[in-house]
Short mmCIF file of C-alpha atoms in Angstrom, two decimals:
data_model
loop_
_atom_site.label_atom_id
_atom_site.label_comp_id
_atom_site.label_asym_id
_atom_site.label_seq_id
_atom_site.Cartn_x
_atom_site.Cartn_y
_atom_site.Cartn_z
CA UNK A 22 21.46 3.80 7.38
CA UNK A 23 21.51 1.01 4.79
CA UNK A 24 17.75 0.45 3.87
CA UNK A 25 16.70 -2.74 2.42
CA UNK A 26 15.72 -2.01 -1.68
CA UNK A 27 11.71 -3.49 -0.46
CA UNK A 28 12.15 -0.65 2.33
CA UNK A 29 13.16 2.27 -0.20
CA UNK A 30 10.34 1.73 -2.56
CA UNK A 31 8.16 1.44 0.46
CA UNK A 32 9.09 4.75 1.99
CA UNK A 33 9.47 6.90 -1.38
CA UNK A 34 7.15 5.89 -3.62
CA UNK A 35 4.09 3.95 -1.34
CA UNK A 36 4.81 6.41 1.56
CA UNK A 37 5.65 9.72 0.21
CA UNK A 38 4.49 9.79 -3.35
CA UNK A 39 1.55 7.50 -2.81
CA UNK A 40 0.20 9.73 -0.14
CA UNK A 41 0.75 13.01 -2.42
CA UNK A 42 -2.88 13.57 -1.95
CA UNK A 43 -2.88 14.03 1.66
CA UNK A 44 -0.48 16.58 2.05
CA UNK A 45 -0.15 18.58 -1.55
CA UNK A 46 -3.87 19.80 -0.56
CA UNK A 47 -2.24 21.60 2.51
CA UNK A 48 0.62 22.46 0.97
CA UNK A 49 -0.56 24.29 -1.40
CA UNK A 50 -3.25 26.48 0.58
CA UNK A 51 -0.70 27.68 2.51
CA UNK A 52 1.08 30.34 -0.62
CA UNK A 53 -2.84 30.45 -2.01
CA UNK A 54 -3.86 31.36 1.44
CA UNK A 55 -7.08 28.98 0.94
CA UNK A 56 -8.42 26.92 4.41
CA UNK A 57 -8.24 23.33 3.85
CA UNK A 58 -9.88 21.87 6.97
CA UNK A 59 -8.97 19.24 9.08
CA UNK A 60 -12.56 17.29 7.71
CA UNK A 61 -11.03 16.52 4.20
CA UNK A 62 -8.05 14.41 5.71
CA UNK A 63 -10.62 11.21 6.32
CA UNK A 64 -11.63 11.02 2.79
CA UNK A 65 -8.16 11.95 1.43
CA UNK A 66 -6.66 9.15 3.82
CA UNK A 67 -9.18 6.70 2.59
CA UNK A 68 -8.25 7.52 -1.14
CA UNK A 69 -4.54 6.65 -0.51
CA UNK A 70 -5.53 3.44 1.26
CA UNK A 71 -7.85 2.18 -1.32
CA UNK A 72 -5.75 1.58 -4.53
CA UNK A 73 -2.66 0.14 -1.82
CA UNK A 74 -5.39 -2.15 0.03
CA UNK A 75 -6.88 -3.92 -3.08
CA UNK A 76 -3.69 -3.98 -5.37
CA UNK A 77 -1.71 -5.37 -2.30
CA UNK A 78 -5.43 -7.95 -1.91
CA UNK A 79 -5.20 -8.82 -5.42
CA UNK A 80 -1.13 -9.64 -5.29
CA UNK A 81 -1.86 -11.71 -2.53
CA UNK A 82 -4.65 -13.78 -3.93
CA UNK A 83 -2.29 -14.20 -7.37
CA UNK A 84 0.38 -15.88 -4.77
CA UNK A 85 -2.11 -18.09 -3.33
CA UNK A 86 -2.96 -19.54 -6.60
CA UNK A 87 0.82 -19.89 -7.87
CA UNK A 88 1.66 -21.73 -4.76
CA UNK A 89 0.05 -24.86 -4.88
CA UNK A 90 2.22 -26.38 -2.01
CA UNK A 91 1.04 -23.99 0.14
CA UNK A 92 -0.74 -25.48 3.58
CA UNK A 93 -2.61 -22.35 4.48
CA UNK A 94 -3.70 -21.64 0.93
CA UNK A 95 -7.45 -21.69 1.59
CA UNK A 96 -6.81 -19.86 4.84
CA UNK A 97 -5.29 -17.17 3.52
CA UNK A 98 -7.20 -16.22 0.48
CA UNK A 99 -10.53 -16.24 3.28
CA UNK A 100 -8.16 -13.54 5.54
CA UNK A 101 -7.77 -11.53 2.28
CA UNK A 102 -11.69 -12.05 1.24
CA UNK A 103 -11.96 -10.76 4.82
CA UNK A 104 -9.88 -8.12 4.55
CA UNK A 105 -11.85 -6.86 1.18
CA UNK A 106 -15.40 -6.93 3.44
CA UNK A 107 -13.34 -4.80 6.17
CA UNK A 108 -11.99 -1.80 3.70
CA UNK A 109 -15.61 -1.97 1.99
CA UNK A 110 -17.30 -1.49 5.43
CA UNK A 111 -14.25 0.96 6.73
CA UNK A 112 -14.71 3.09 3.51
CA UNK A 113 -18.67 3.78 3.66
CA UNK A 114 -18.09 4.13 7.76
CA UNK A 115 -15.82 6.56 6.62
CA UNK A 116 -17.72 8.15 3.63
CA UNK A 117 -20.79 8.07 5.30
CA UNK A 118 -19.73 9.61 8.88
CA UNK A 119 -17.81 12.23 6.77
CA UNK A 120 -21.29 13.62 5.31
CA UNK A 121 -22.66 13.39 8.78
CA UNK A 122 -19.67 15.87 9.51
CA UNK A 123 -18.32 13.95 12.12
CA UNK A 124 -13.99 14.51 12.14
CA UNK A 125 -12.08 12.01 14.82
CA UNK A 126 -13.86 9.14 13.89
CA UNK A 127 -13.68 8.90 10.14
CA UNK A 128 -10.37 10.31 10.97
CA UNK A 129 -9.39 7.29 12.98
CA UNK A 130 -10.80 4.72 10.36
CA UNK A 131 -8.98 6.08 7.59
CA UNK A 132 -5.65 5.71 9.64
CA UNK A 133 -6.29 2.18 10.79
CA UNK A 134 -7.35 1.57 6.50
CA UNK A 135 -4.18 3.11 6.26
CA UNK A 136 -2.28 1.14 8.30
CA UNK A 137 -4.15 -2.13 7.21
CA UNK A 138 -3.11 -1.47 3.64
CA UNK A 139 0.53 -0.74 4.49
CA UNK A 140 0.96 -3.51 6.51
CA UNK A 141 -0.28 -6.13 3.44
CA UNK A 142 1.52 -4.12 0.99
CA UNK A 143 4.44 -5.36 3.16
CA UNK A 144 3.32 -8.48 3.82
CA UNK A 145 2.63 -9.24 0.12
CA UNK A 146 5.97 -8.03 -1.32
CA UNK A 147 8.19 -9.11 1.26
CA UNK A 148 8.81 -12.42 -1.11
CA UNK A 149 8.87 -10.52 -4.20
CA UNK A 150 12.16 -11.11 -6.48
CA UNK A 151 12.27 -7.31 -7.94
CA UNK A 152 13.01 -6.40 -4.34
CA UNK A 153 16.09 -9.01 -3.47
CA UNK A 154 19.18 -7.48 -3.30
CA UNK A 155 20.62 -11.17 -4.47
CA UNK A 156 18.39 -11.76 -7.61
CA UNK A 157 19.68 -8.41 -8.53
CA UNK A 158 22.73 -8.65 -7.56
CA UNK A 159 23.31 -11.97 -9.54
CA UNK A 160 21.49 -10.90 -12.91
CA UNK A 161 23.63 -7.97 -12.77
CA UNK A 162 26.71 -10.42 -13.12
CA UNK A 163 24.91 -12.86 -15.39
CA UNK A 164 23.43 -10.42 -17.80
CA UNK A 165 24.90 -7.17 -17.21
CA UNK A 166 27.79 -7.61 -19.79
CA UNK A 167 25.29 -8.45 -22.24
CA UNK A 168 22.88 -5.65 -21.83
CA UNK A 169 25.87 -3.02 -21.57
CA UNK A 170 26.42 -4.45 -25.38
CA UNK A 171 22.92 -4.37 -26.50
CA UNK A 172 22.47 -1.06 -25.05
#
């Protein structure tokens, strides 16, 4: 399986790290023999979503601007304002039916924030240079000589 660079960060550090407080809680009950109930994964999905959702909002928006040629440009940045009024609305749905103790909905929410915020994280970085196998590939044979000397 040869996974794109985009699709490695994705899956180790968005994916598995980023989501460290989702399944660390359970983890760790288990040799502490504590209950962690199924009510605290709404809240704990909706904490990993959050910080991915907004940084992947904000990176978008920061594209828009730089890309003045860009037909949709207006269009775009009114899907991410959107998007912003959907997590803030998901996120007190969530919150809110959480203290109501209510489990499969906020539970549902949380995944499709989840998802949401994967999905633009995606979206947003699919362009981005640090993830091109070619850019890299290239300043490695432009500059690598040098910074094995300076090194």
């Amino acid at each position: 399986m040869n996974l794109s660079v985009q699709a490695k960060y994705f899956w180790i550090a968005i994916v598995c790290i980023g989501s460290i407080g989702i399944w660390l809680p359970f983890l760790l009950a288990v040799p502490l023999k504590q209950k962690v109930g199924i009510d605290t994964i709404a809240i704990n999905l909706t904490t990993f979503y959050i910080s991915i959702y907004f940084s992947g909002c904000i990176d978008f928006m920061l594209k828009q601007i730089d890309n003045i040629e860009h037909a949709n440009r207006k269009s775009n940045i009114l899907n991410i304002v959107f998007l912003i009024i959907l997590c803030f609305g998901l996120i007190i749905t969530t919150i809110w039916l959480s203290v109501l103790n209510y489990i499969t909905l906020p539970i549902i929410l949380s995944v499709i924030g989840s998802i949401i915020a994967l999905k633009l994280w995606w979206i947003t970085n699919l362009d981005n240079p640090t993830f091109d196998e070619f850019m890299r590939a290239e300043a490695n044979n432009n500059h690598g000589q040098n910074w094995e000397q300076n090194g």
